[in-house]
PDB file of C-alpha atoms and ligand atoms in Angstrom:
ATOM      1  CA  UNK A 233     -37.148   4.672  14.069  1.00 77.00           C
ATOM      2  CA  UNK A 234     -37.178   3.953  17.932  1.00 84.00           C
ATOM      3  CA  UNK A 235     -35.235   5.451  20.174  1.00 96.00           C
ATOM      4  CA  UNK A 236     -32.840   2.423  21.375  1.00 98.00           C
ATOM      5  CA  UNK A 237     -31.698   2.181  25.132  1.00 98.00           C
ATOM      6  CA  UNK A 238     -29.265  -0.267  26.686  1.00 98.00           C
ATOM      7  CA  UNK A 239     -29.955  -0.874  30.533  1.00 99.00           C
ATOM      8  CA  UNK A 240     -27.743  -2.680  32.522  1.00 98.00           C
ATOM      9  CA  UNK A 241     -28.860  -4.476  35.542  1.00 98.00           C
ATOM     10  CA  UNK A 242     -32.331  -4.582  34.268  1.00 98.00           C
ATOM     11  CA  UNK A 243     -33.569  -7.695  36.310  1.00 98.00           C
ATOM     12  CA  UNK A 244     -34.543  -5.869  39.152  1.00 97.00           C
ATOM     13  CA  UNK A 245     -35.086  -2.830  41.162  1.00 97.00           C
ATOM     14  CA  UNK A 246     -34.076   0.745  39.258  1.00 98.00           C
ATOM     15  CA  UNK A 247     -32.989  -1.310  36.131  1.00 98.00           C
ATOM     16  CA  UNK A 248     -36.381  -2.848  35.676  1.00 98.00           C
ATOM     17  CA  UNK A 249     -38.004   0.280  36.493  1.00 98.00           C
ATOM     18  CA  UNK A 250     -35.937   1.958  33.918  1.00 98.00           C
ATOM     19  CA  UNK A 251     -36.519  -0.834  31.362  1.00 98.00           C
ATOM     20  CA  UNK A 252     -40.300  -0.829  32.251  1.00 98.00           C
ATOM     21  CA  UNK A 253     -40.568   3.616  31.722  1.00 98.00           C
ATOM     22  CA  UNK A 254     -38.495   3.331  28.718  1.00 98.00           C
ATOM     23  CA  UNK A 255     -40.280   0.382  26.784  1.00 98.00           C
ATOM     24  CA  UNK A 256     -43.696   2.554  28.181  1.00 98.00           C
ATOM     25  CA  UNK A 257     -42.067   5.419  26.172  1.00 97.00           C
ATOM     26  CA  UNK A 258     -41.678   3.496  23.230  1.00 97.00           C
ATOM     27  CA  UNK A 259     -37.934   2.914  23.167  1.00 98.00           C
ATOM     28  CA  UNK A 260     -36.493  -0.202  21.977  1.00 98.00           C
ATOM     29  CA  UNK A 261     -34.542  -1.803  24.253  1.00 98.00           C
ATOM     30  CA  UNK A 262     -31.661  -4.067  25.058  1.00 98.00           C
ATOM     31  CA  UNK A 263     -31.705  -5.405  28.533  1.00 98.00           C
ATOM     32  CA  UNK A 264     -29.072  -7.358  30.681  1.00 98.00           C
ATOM     33  CA  UNK A 265     -28.150  -8.680  33.526  1.00 98.00           C
ATOM     34  CA  UNK A 266     -27.062 -12.619  34.583  1.00 98.00           C
ATOM     35  CA  UNK A 267     -30.664 -14.058  34.941  1.00 98.00           C
ATOM     36  CA  UNK A 268     -31.823 -15.106  31.609  1.00 98.00           C
ATOM     37  CA  UNK A 269     -35.169 -15.888  32.838  1.00 98.00           C
ATOM     38  CA  UNK A 270     -36.111 -12.678  34.075  1.00 98.00           C
ATOM     39  CA  UNK A 271     -34.429 -11.060  30.842  1.00 98.00           C
ATOM     40  CA  UNK A 272     -36.534 -13.440  28.568  1.00 98.00           C
ATOM     41  CA  UNK A 273     -40.107 -12.786  31.013  1.00 98.00           C
ATOM     42  CA  UNK A 274     -39.231  -8.918  30.029  1.00 98.00           C
ATOM     43  CA  UNK A 275     -39.108  -9.203  26.636  1.00 98.00           C
ATOM     44  CA  UNK A 276     -42.618 -11.554  26.360  1.00 98.00           C
ATOM     45  CA  UNK A 277     -44.054  -9.020  28.149  1.00 98.00           C
ATOM     46  CA  UNK A 278     -43.386  -6.087  26.016  1.00 98.00           C
ATOM     47  CA  UNK A 279     -44.231  -7.245  22.955  1.00 96.00           C
ATOM     48  CA  UNK A 280     -44.641  -3.810  21.268  1.00 95.00           C
ATOM     49  CA  UNK A 281     -41.158  -2.502  21.487  1.00 97.00           C
ATOM     50  CA  UNK A 282     -37.996  -4.410  20.051  1.00 98.00           C
ATOM     51  CA  UNK A 283     -36.435  -6.024  22.972  1.00 98.00           C
ATOM     52  CA  UNK A 284     -32.726  -7.755  22.940  1.00 98.00           C
ATOM     53  CA  UNK A 285     -31.595  -9.805  25.757  1.00 98.00           C
ATOM     54  CA  UNK A 286     -27.796  -9.967  26.439  1.00 98.00           C
ATOM     55  CA  UNK A 287     -26.878 -12.065  29.891  1.00 98.00           C
ATOM     56  CA  UNK A 288     -23.224 -10.971  30.853  1.00 98.00           C
ATOM     57  CA  UNK A 289     -21.518 -10.700  34.075  1.00 98.00           C
ATOM     58  CA  UNK A 290     -20.056  -7.037  34.477  1.00 98.00           C
ATOM     59  CA  UNK A 291     -17.480  -8.655  37.011  1.00 98.00           C
ATOM     60  CA  UNK A 292     -15.573 -10.203  34.320  1.00 98.00           C
ATOM     61  CA  UNK A 293     -13.953  -8.721  31.309  1.00 98.00           C
ATOM     62  CA  UNK A 294     -15.450 -10.848  29.051  1.00 98.00           C
ATOM     63  CA  UNK A 295     -19.010  -9.526  30.176  1.00 98.00           C
ATOM     64  CA  UNK A 296     -17.935  -6.144  29.936  1.00 98.00           C
ATOM     65  CA  UNK A 297     -16.545  -6.359  26.529  1.00 98.00           C
ATOM     66  CA  UNK A 298     -19.390  -8.365  25.168  1.00 98.00           C
ATOM     67  CA  UNK A 299     -21.924  -5.259  26.214  1.00 98.00           C
ATOM     68  CA  UNK A 300     -18.983  -2.483  25.322  1.00 98.00           C
ATOM     69  CA  UNK A 301     -18.827  -3.847  21.997  1.00 98.00           C
ATOM     70  CA  UNK A 302     -22.609  -3.224  21.664  1.00 98.00           C
ATOM     71  CA  UNK A 303     -22.520  -0.183  23.072  1.00 98.00           C
ATOM     72  CA  UNK A 304     -20.057   0.896  20.438  1.00 98.00           C
ATOM     73  CA  UNK A 305     -22.003  -1.153  17.397  1.00 98.00           C
ATOM     74  CA  UNK A 306     -25.526   0.197  18.327  1.00 98.00           C
ATOM     75  CA  UNK A 307     -26.632   3.418  17.874  1.00 98.00           C
ATOM     76  CA  UNK A 308     -27.558   3.871  21.487  1.00 98.00           C
ATOM     77  CA  UNK A 309     -30.042   6.954  22.457  1.00 98.00           C
ATOM     78  CA  UNK A 310     -29.216   6.350  25.920  1.00 98.00           C
ATOM     79  CA  UNK A 311     -27.062   4.237  27.947  1.00 99.00           C
ATOM     80  CA  UNK A 312     -27.885   3.408  31.893  1.00 99.00           C
ATOM     81  CA  UNK A 313     -25.139   2.056  33.886  1.00 99.00           C
ATOM     82  CA  UNK A 314     -27.335   0.631  36.776  1.00 98.00           C
ATOM     83  CA  UNK A 315     -25.601  -2.795  37.659  1.00 98.00           C
ATOM     84  CA  UNK A 316     -24.266  -2.938  41.195  1.00 98.00           C
ATOM     85  CA  UNK A 317     -23.579  -4.644  44.354  1.00 96.00           C
ATOM     86  CA  UNK A 318     -22.670  -3.235  47.510  1.00 92.00           C
ATOM     87  CA  UNK A 319     -20.645  -5.984  49.426  1.00 93.00           C
ATOM     88  CA  UNK A 320     -21.032  -3.556  53.140  1.00 91.00           C
ATOM     89  CA  UNK A 321     -18.155  -4.817  55.002  1.00 91.00           C
ATOM     90  CA  UNK A 322     -14.997  -4.001  56.671  1.00 94.00           C
ATOM     91  CA  UNK A 323     -12.235  -3.702  54.047  1.00 95.00           C
ATOM     92  CA  UNK A 324      -9.566  -6.190  55.985  1.00 96.00           C
ATOM     93  CA  UNK A 325     -12.534  -8.998  56.029  1.00 95.00           C
ATOM     94  CA  UNK A 326     -13.802  -7.753  52.251  1.00 96.00           C
ATOM     95  CA  UNK A 327     -12.522 -10.996  50.625  1.00 97.00           C
ATOM     96  CA  UNK A 328     -10.719 -10.036  47.382  1.00 98.00           C
ATOM     97  CA  UNK A 329     -12.949 -11.544  45.100  1.00 98.00           C
ATOM     98  CA  UNK A 330     -15.696  -9.240  46.445  1.00 97.00           C
ATOM     99  CA  UNK A 331     -13.582  -6.249  46.561  1.00 97.00           C
ATOM    100  CA  UNK A 332     -12.729  -6.989  42.928  1.00 98.00           C
ATOM    101  CA  UNK A 333     -16.300  -7.875  41.602  1.00 98.00           C
ATOM    102  CA  UNK A 334     -17.356  -4.286  42.750  1.00 98.00           C
ATOM    103  CA  UNK A 335     -14.433  -2.838  41.443  1.00 98.00           C
ATOM    104  CA  UNK A 336     -15.710  -4.515  38.190  1.00 98.00           C
ATOM    105  CA  UNK A 337     -19.393  -3.996  37.786  1.00 98.00           C
ATOM    106  CA  UNK A 338     -19.854  -0.394  39.391  1.00 98.00           C
ATOM    107  CA  UNK A 339     -16.112   1.183  38.241  1.00 98.00           C
ATOM    108  CA  UNK A 340     -15.332  -0.939  35.201  1.00 98.00           C
ATOM    109  CA  UNK A 341     -17.945  -1.410  33.408  1.00 98.00           C
ATOM    110  CA  UNK A 342     -20.043   1.796  33.662  1.00 98.00           C
ATOM    111  CA  UNK A 343     -16.521   2.956  32.346  1.00 99.00           C
ATOM    112  CA  UNK A 344     -15.895   0.705  29.538  1.00 98.00           C
ATOM    113  CA  UNK A 345     -19.610   1.143  28.556  1.00 98.00           C
ATOM    114  CA  UNK A 346     -19.544   4.699  28.529  1.00 99.00           C
ATOM    115  CA  UNK A 347     -16.206   5.349  26.889  1.00 98.00           C
ATOM    116  CA  UNK A 348     -17.624   2.526  24.226  1.00 98.00           C
ATOM    117  CA  UNK A 349     -20.870   4.303  23.674  1.00 98.00           C
ATOM    118  CA  UNK A 350     -19.970   7.847  23.559  1.00 98.00           C
ATOM    119  CA  UNK A 351     -17.884   7.728  20.263  1.00 98.00           C
ATOM    120  CA  UNK A 352     -20.994   7.062  18.527  1.00 98.00           C
ATOM    121  CA  UNK A 353     -23.365   9.253  20.427  1.00 98.00           C
ATOM    122  CA  UNK A 354     -21.338  12.557  19.540  1.00 98.00           C
ATOM    123  CA  UNK A 355     -20.920  11.233  15.922  1.00 98.00           C
ATOM    124  CA  UNK A 356     -24.768  10.975  15.720  1.00 97.00           C
ATOM    125  CA  UNK A 357     -24.763  14.641  18.019  1.00 97.00           C
ATOM    126  CA  UNK A 358     -26.848  13.156  21.210  1.00 98.00           C
ATOM    127  CA  UNK A 359     -27.690  10.790  23.387  1.00 98.00           C
ATOM    128  CA  UNK A 360     -28.135  10.347  27.235  1.00 98.00           C
ATOM    129  CA  UNK A 361     -25.835   7.956  29.516  1.00 98.00           C
ATOM    130  CA  UNK A 362     -26.811   7.772  33.824  1.00 99.00           C
ATOM    131  CA  UNK A 363     -24.717   6.454  35.678  1.00 98.00           C
ATOM    132  CA  UNK A 364     -26.361   5.090  38.976  1.00 98.00           C
ATOM    133  CA  UNK A 365     -24.520   5.479  41.930  1.00 98.00           C
ATOM    134  CA  UNK A 366     -26.467   7.123  45.250  1.00 98.00           C
ATOM    135  CA  UNK A 367     -26.169   9.180  48.126  1.00 97.00           C
ATOM    136  CA  UNK A 368     -23.140   7.435  49.851  1.00 95.00           C
ATOM    137  CA  UNK A 369     -21.039   8.807  47.538  1.00 96.00           C
ATOM    138  CA  UNK A 370     -21.276  12.143  49.975  1.00 95.00           C
ATOM    139  CA  UNK A 371     -21.008  10.132  52.752  1.00 93.00           C
ATOM    140  CA  UNK A 372     -17.217  10.293  53.053  1.00 90.00           C
ATOM    141  CA  UNK A 373     -17.047  12.905  55.932  1.00 91.00           C
ATOM    142  CA  UNK A 374     -19.271  11.559  58.177  1.00 91.00           C
ATOM    143  CA  UNK A 375     -18.094   9.787  61.804  1.00 89.00           C
ATOM    144  CA  UNK A 376     -17.582   6.110  62.041  1.00 83.00           C
ATOM    145  CA  UNK A 377     -20.204   5.416  64.074  1.00 82.00           C
ATOM    146  CA  UNK A 378     -23.160   6.770  62.124  1.00 74.00           C
ATOM    147  CA  UNK A 379     -21.750   4.386  58.787  1.00 77.00           C
ATOM    148  CA  UNK A 380     -21.784   0.876  58.069  1.00 77.00           C
ATOM    149  CA  UNK A 381     -18.061  -0.236  57.007  1.00 90.00           C
ATOM    150  CA  UNK A 382     -18.475   0.135  53.029  1.00 93.00           C
ATOM    151  CA  UNK A 383     -15.356   1.860  51.825  1.00 95.00           C
ATOM    152  CA  UNK A 384     -15.506   0.353  48.523  1.00 96.00           C
ATOM    153  CA  UNK A 385     -18.732   0.841  47.685  1.00 96.00           C
ATOM    154  CA  UNK A 386     -18.723   4.368  48.732  1.00 96.00           C
ATOM    155  CA  UNK A 387     -15.614   4.835  46.530  1.00 97.00           C
ATOM    156  CA  UNK A 388     -17.225   3.453  43.944  1.00 98.00           C
ATOM    157  CA  UNK A 389     -19.847   5.640  43.992  1.00 98.00           C
ATOM    158  CA  UNK A 390     -17.843   9.074  44.148  1.00 98.00           C
ATOM    159  CA  UNK A 391     -15.673   7.910  41.092  1.00 98.00           C
ATOM    160  CA  UNK A 392     -19.122   7.697  39.523  1.00 98.00           C
ATOM    161  CA  UNK A 393     -19.931  11.382  40.585  1.00 98.00           C
ATOM    162  CA  UNK A 394     -16.280  12.761  39.367  1.00 98.00           C
ATOM    163  CA  UNK A 395     -16.478  10.700  36.237  1.00 98.00           C
ATOM    164  CA  UNK A 396     -19.868  11.955  34.994  1.00 98.00           C
ATOM    165  CA  UNK A 397     -19.526  15.578  35.968  1.00 98.00           C
ATOM    166  CA  UNK A 398     -15.880  15.749  34.221  1.00 98.00           C
ATOM    167  CA  UNK A 399     -17.246  13.822  30.944  1.00 98.00           C
ATOM    168  CA  UNK A 400     -20.438  16.158  31.060  1.00 98.00           C
ATOM    169  CA  UNK A 401     -18.116  19.215  30.480  1.00 98.00           C
ATOM    170  CA  UNK A 402     -16.137  17.352  27.868  1.00 98.00           C
ATOM    171  CA  UNK A 403     -18.966  16.874  26.024  1.00 98.00           C
ATOM    172  CA  UNK A 404     -20.070  20.480  26.084  1.00 97.00           C
ATOM    173  CA  UNK A 405     -21.872  21.242  22.674  1.00 97.00           C
ATOM    174  CA  UNK A 406     -21.630  17.466  21.585  1.00 98.00           C
ATOM    175  CA  UNK A 407     -25.659  17.291  22.671  1.00 98.00           C
ATOM    176  CA  UNK A 408     -24.309  14.155  24.708  1.00 98.00           C
ATOM    177  CA  UNK A 409     -25.180  14.511  28.407  1.00 98.00           C
ATOM    178  CA  UNK A 410     -24.088  12.272  31.061  1.00 98.00           C
ATOM    179  CA  UNK A 411     -26.141  12.240  34.904  1.00 98.00           C
ATOM    180  CA  UNK A 412     -25.210  10.637  37.835  1.00 98.00           C
ATOM    181  CA  UNK A 413     -28.028   9.581  39.689  1.00 98.00           C
ATOM    182  CA  UNK A 414     -27.945   9.571  43.613  1.00 98.00           C
ATOM    183  CA  UNK A 415     -30.660   7.828  45.146  1.00 98.00           C
ATOM    184  CA  UNK A 416     -30.820   7.291  48.797  1.00 97.00           C
ATOM    185  CA  UNK A 417     -32.534   4.000  50.186  1.00 95.00           C
ATOM    186  CA  UNK A 418     -34.776   2.147  47.724  1.00 96.00           C
ATOM    187  CA  UNK A 419     -36.979  -0.735  47.447  1.00 91.00           C
ATOM    188  CA  UNK A 420     -35.486  -3.518  45.222  1.00 92.00           C
ATOM    189  CA  UNK A 421     -33.540  -6.718  46.029  1.00 91.00           C
ATOM    190  CA  UNK A 422     -29.895  -4.682  46.891  1.00 91.00           C
ATOM    191  CA  UNK A 423     -29.582  -5.037  50.441  1.00 89.00           C
ATOM    192  CA  UNK A 424     -31.367  -8.587  50.828  1.00 87.00           C
ATOM    193  CA  UNK A 425     -29.023  -9.912  48.438  1.00 88.00           C
ATOM    194  CA  UNK A 426     -26.539  -9.071  50.869  1.00 84.00           C
ATOM    195  CA  UNK A 427     -28.395 -10.124  53.924  1.00 86.00           C
ATOM    196  CA  UNK A 428     -29.695  -7.028  54.792  1.00 86.00           C
ATOM    197  CA  UNK A 429     -33.305  -6.475  56.184  1.00 87.00           C
ATOM    198  CA  UNK A 430     -34.029  -2.752  55.292  1.00 85.00           C
ATOM    199  CA  UNK A 431     -38.408  -3.546  55.081  1.00 84.00           C
ATOM    200  CA  UNK A 432     -38.412  -1.406  58.570  1.00 89.00           C
ATOM    201  CA  UNK A 433     -36.626   1.429  56.588  1.00 89.00           C
ATOM    202  CA  UNK A 434     -38.775   4.065  54.914  1.00 91.00           C
ATOM    203  CA  UNK A 435     -37.529   3.496  51.241  1.00 95.00           C
ATOM    204  CA  UNK A 436     -38.315   4.927  47.594  1.00 97.00           C
ATOM    205  CA  UNK A 437     -39.928   3.253  44.968  1.00 97.00           C
ATOM    206  CA  UNK A 438     -37.978   2.658  42.011  1.00 98.00           C
ATOM    207  CA  UNK A 439     -40.007   3.929  39.266  1.00 98.00           C
ATOM    208  CA  UNK A 440     -39.743   7.457  41.303  1.00 98.00           C
ATOM    209  CA  UNK A 441     -36.027   6.943  40.888  1.00 98.00           C
ATOM    210  CA  UNK A 442     -36.452   6.500  36.880  1.00 98.00           C
ATOM    211  CA  UNK A 443     -38.776   9.622  37.177  1.00 98.00           C
ATOM    212  CA  UNK A 444     -36.016  11.895  38.685  1.00 98.00           C
ATOM    213  CA  UNK A 445     -33.709  10.563  36.253  1.00 98.00           C
ATOM    214  CA  UNK A 446     -35.532  11.527  33.246  1.00 98.00           C
ATOM    215  CA  UNK A 447     -36.917  14.830  34.785  1.00 98.00           C
ATOM    216  CA  UNK A 448     -33.426  15.653  35.816  1.00 98.00           C
ATOM    217  CA  UNK A 449     -32.357  15.832  32.096  1.00 98.00           C
ATOM    218  CA  UNK A 450     -34.931  17.895  31.449  1.00 98.00           C
ATOM    219  CA  UNK A 451     -33.488  20.426  34.014  1.00 97.00           C
ATOM    220  CA  UNK A 452     -30.318  20.038  33.078  1.00 97.00           C
ATOM    221  CA  UNK A 453     -28.932  18.515  35.695  1.00 97.00           C
ATOM    222  CA  UNK A 454     -25.648  16.468  36.241  1.00 98.00           C
ATOM    223  CA  UNK A 455     -26.444  14.926  39.576  1.00 98.00           C
ATOM    224  CA  UNK A 456     -29.748  14.092  40.288  1.00 98.00           C
ATOM    225  CA  UNK A 457     -30.404  13.290  43.626  1.00 98.00           C
ATOM    226  CA  UNK A 458     -34.097  12.021  44.094  1.00 98.00           C
ATOM    227  CA  UNK A 459     -34.871  12.238  47.822  1.00 98.00           C
ATOM    228  CA  UNK A 460     -33.299  15.804  48.062  1.00 98.00           C
ATOM    229  CA  UNK A 461     -35.840  18.159  48.212  1.00 98.00           C
ATOM    230  CA  UNK A 462     -33.567  21.092  48.603  1.00 97.00           C
ATOM    231  CA  UNK A 463     -31.462  21.183  45.247  1.00 94.00           C
ATOM    232  CA  UNK A 464     -29.543  24.192  46.686  1.00 95.00           C
ATOM    233  CA  UNK A 465     -27.776  21.569  49.267  1.00 96.00           C
ATOM    234  CA  UNK A 466     -25.911  20.081  46.280  1.00 95.00           C
ATOM    235  CA  UNK A 467     -24.731  22.911  44.789  1.00 95.00           C
ATOM    236  CA  UNK A 468     -23.174  24.156  47.749  1.00 97.00           C
ATOM    237  CA  UNK A 469     -21.109  20.739  47.768  1.00 96.00           C
ATOM    238  CA  UNK A 470     -20.076  21.710  44.218  1.00 96.00           C
ATOM    239  CA  UNK A 471     -18.877  25.097  45.102  1.00 97.00           C
ATOM    240  CA  UNK A 472     -17.333  23.889  48.193  1.00 97.00           C
ATOM    241  CA  UNK A 473     -15.631  21.306  45.590  1.00 96.00           C
ATOM    242  CA  UNK A 474     -14.200  24.257  43.232  1.00 96.00           C
ATOM    243  CA  UNK A 475     -13.367  26.352  45.640  1.00 97.00           C
ATOM    244  CA  UNK A 476     -11.140  23.877  47.670  1.00 96.00           C
ATOM    245  CA  UNK A 477      -9.797  22.939  43.803  1.00 96.00           C
ATOM    246  CA  UNK A 478      -8.918  26.621  43.367  1.00 97.00           C
ATOM    247  CA  UNK A 479      -7.542  27.089  45.994  1.00 96.00           C
ATOM    248  CA  UNK A 480      -4.405  25.326  46.038  1.00 96.00           C
ATOM    249  CA  UNK A 481      -1.103  26.503  44.677  1.00 96.00           C
ATOM    250  CA  UNK A 482       2.541  25.178  43.896  1.00 97.00           C
ATOM    251  CA  UNK A 483       3.491  26.414  47.608  1.00 97.00           C
ATOM    252  CA  UNK A 484       3.668  24.137  50.569  1.00 98.00           C
ATOM    253  CA  UNK A 485       0.629  25.054  52.776  1.00 97.00           C
ATOM    254  CA  UNK A 486       1.749  27.059  56.188  1.00 97.00           C
ATOM    255  CA  UNK A 487       0.703  24.343  58.273  1.00 97.00           C
ATOM    256  CA  UNK A 488       2.275  21.834  56.804  1.00 98.00           C
ATOM    257  CA  UNK A 489       5.473  23.435  57.344  1.00 97.00           C
TER     258      UNK A 489
HETATM  259  N1  NAP B 756     -31.096   0.166  46.963  1.00 89.46           N
HETATM  260  C1  NAP B 756     -30.731   0.680  46.679  1.00 89.46           C
HETATM  261  O1  NAP B 756     -30.948   1.661  48.501  1.00 89.46           O
HETATM  262  C2  NAP B 756     -29.729   1.635  46.350  1.00 89.46           C
HETATM  263  C3  NAP B 756     -29.887   3.209  46.694  1.00 89.46           C
HETATM  264  C4  NAP B 756     -28.701   4.028  46.325  1.00 89.46           C
HETATM  265  C5  NAP B 756     -28.293   3.499  44.558  1.00 89.46           C
HETATM  266  N2  NAP B 756     -28.426   2.116  44.068  1.00 89.46           N
HETATM  267  C6  NAP B 756     -27.407   1.556  43.078  1.00 89.46           C
HETATM  268  O2  NAP B 756     -28.687   1.333  42.004  1.00 89.46           O
HETATM  269  C7  NAP B 756     -28.109   0.515  41.288  1.00 89.46           C
HETATM  270  C8  NAP B 756     -29.282  -1.021  41.141  1.00 89.46           C
HETATM  271  O3  NAP B 756     -29.599  -1.316  42.342  1.00 89.46           O
HETATM  272  P1  NAP B 756     -30.769  -2.313  42.786  1.00 89.46           P
HETATM  273  O4  NAP B 756     -31.301  -1.113  44.176  1.00 89.46           O
HETATM  274  O5  NAP B 756     -31.892  -1.704  41.764  1.00 89.46           O
HETATM  275  O6  NAP B 756     -30.761  -3.681  43.352  1.00 89.46           O
HETATM  276  P2  NAP B 756     -30.933  -4.952  42.408  1.00 89.46           P
HETATM  277  O7  NAP B 756     -32.399  -4.864  42.546  1.00 89.46           O
HETATM  278  O8  NAP B 756     -30.188  -5.634  43.576  1.00 89.46           O
HETATM  279  O9  NAP B 756     -30.070  -4.804  41.256  1.00 89.46           O
HETATM  280  C9  NAP B 756     -29.270  -4.885  40.786  1.00 89.46           C
HETATM  281  C10 NAP B 756     -28.800  -5.121  39.348  1.00 89.46           C
HETATM  282  O10 NAP B 756     -27.691  -5.735  39.193  1.00 89.46           O
HETATM  283  C11 NAP B 756     -27.642  -7.088  38.598  1.00 89.46           C
HETATM  284  N3  NAP B 756     -25.964  -6.859  38.564  1.00 89.46           N
HETATM  285  C12 NAP B 756     -25.466  -7.127  40.082  1.00 89.46           C
HETATM  286  N4  NAP B 756     -24.333  -7.890  39.793  1.00 89.46           N
HETATM  287  C13 NAP B 756     -24.057  -8.167  38.442  1.00 89.46           C
HETATM  288  C14 NAP B 756     -23.148  -8.874  37.462  1.00 89.46           C
HETATM  289  N5  NAP B 756     -22.103  -9.248  38.021  1.00 89.46           N
HETATM  290  N6  NAP B 756     -23.469  -8.747  36.325  1.00 89.46           N
HETATM  291  C15 NAP B 756     -24.059  -8.257  35.937  1.00 89.46           C
HETATM  292  N7  NAP B 756     -25.026  -7.478  36.612  1.00 89.46           N
HETATM  293  C16 NAP B 756     -25.168  -7.187  37.805  1.00 89.46           C
HETATM  294  C17 NAP B 756     -28.648  -7.795  38.916  1.00 89.46           C
HETATM  295  O11 NAP B 756     -28.966  -8.455  37.799  1.00 89.46           O
HETATM  296  P3  NAP B 756     -28.369 -10.150  37.890  1.00 89.46           P
HETATM  297  O12 NAP B 756     -28.289 -10.364  39.390  1.00 89.46           O
HETATM  298  O13 NAP B 756     -29.501 -10.778  37.026  1.00 89.46           O
HETATM  299  O14 NAP B 756     -27.269 -10.150  37.315  1.00 89.46           O
HETATM  300  C18 NAP B 756     -29.609  -6.455  38.800  1.00 89.46           C
HETATM  301  O15 NAP B 756     -30.254  -6.280  37.823  1.00 89.46           O
HETATM  302  C19 NAP B 756     -26.882  -0.487  42.070  1.00 89.46           C
HETATM  303  O16 NAP B 756     -25.855   0.003  41.460  1.00 89.46           O
HETATM  304  C20 NAP B 756     -26.781   0.715  43.257  1.00 89.46           C
HETATM  305  O17 NAP B 756     -25.372   0.681  43.854  1.00 89.46           O
HETATM  306  C21 NAP B 756     -29.072   1.631  44.852  1.00 89.46           C
END
């Protein structure tokens, strides 16, 4: 039996590139997104593997429930939580509906799909879960002058980093691996959807992001950053996180007295 992967946001960009690569590697696929024409087009273009198309809107509870049910029922070997929107805007101006959409798609959906998939993967003794975040997860300490206003988006990516690291540790010894994938700027429809023209900015190809993800698993990485040449930079971040975490005590720190 072929391996089976479910990819969210498979209608364009990084998700589409994942679906293409996994199909080329002989995976059967469940491809999802809202644009049904693109899902059908993908299926028609890949007659050599089984492709199931499921249209679902991950900004809704119904959409998340539909895909979570599939994740629980199907013998997935890989889950790629990739769907995303950015909605860069100062928080006070971000319409509540857009904030809710972002949190549903980037936080709620990966959480509930991962939760649904992971039990079966453990029972079967293996599986891989990719949560697509981004380098913006690490941008929080940056000065306001260099950052566009995007607190909810940045927060959603940081959530995926903590979720993936913590869950990967929880799953140690089960054969199930979790990766958080952190690209920089990637050529896709992501920015033009929100009216930003980044065509003049050097951007990584989506296919390279996928190559990094698959190789990252082979390297045993939990955090895979396709555009960071010096892997030690990330190790230093995590060592510092752990040092700060371990540096706490129940005593009120003297600078607050
Ligand atoms: N592009 C970058 O520079 C960049 C950098 C770092 C991280 N990322 C992350 O990479 C992921 C993929 O983005 P991309 O660059 O490939 O952008 P993209 O080309 O715009 O693709 C986004 C995908 O998400 C799906 N999606 C969006 N809203 C959805 C919803 N409500 N329900 C279901 N699916 C939805 C879209 O499908 P439908 O429209 O058909 O629903 C589409 O397939 C995102 O999560 C993003 O945070 C992107």
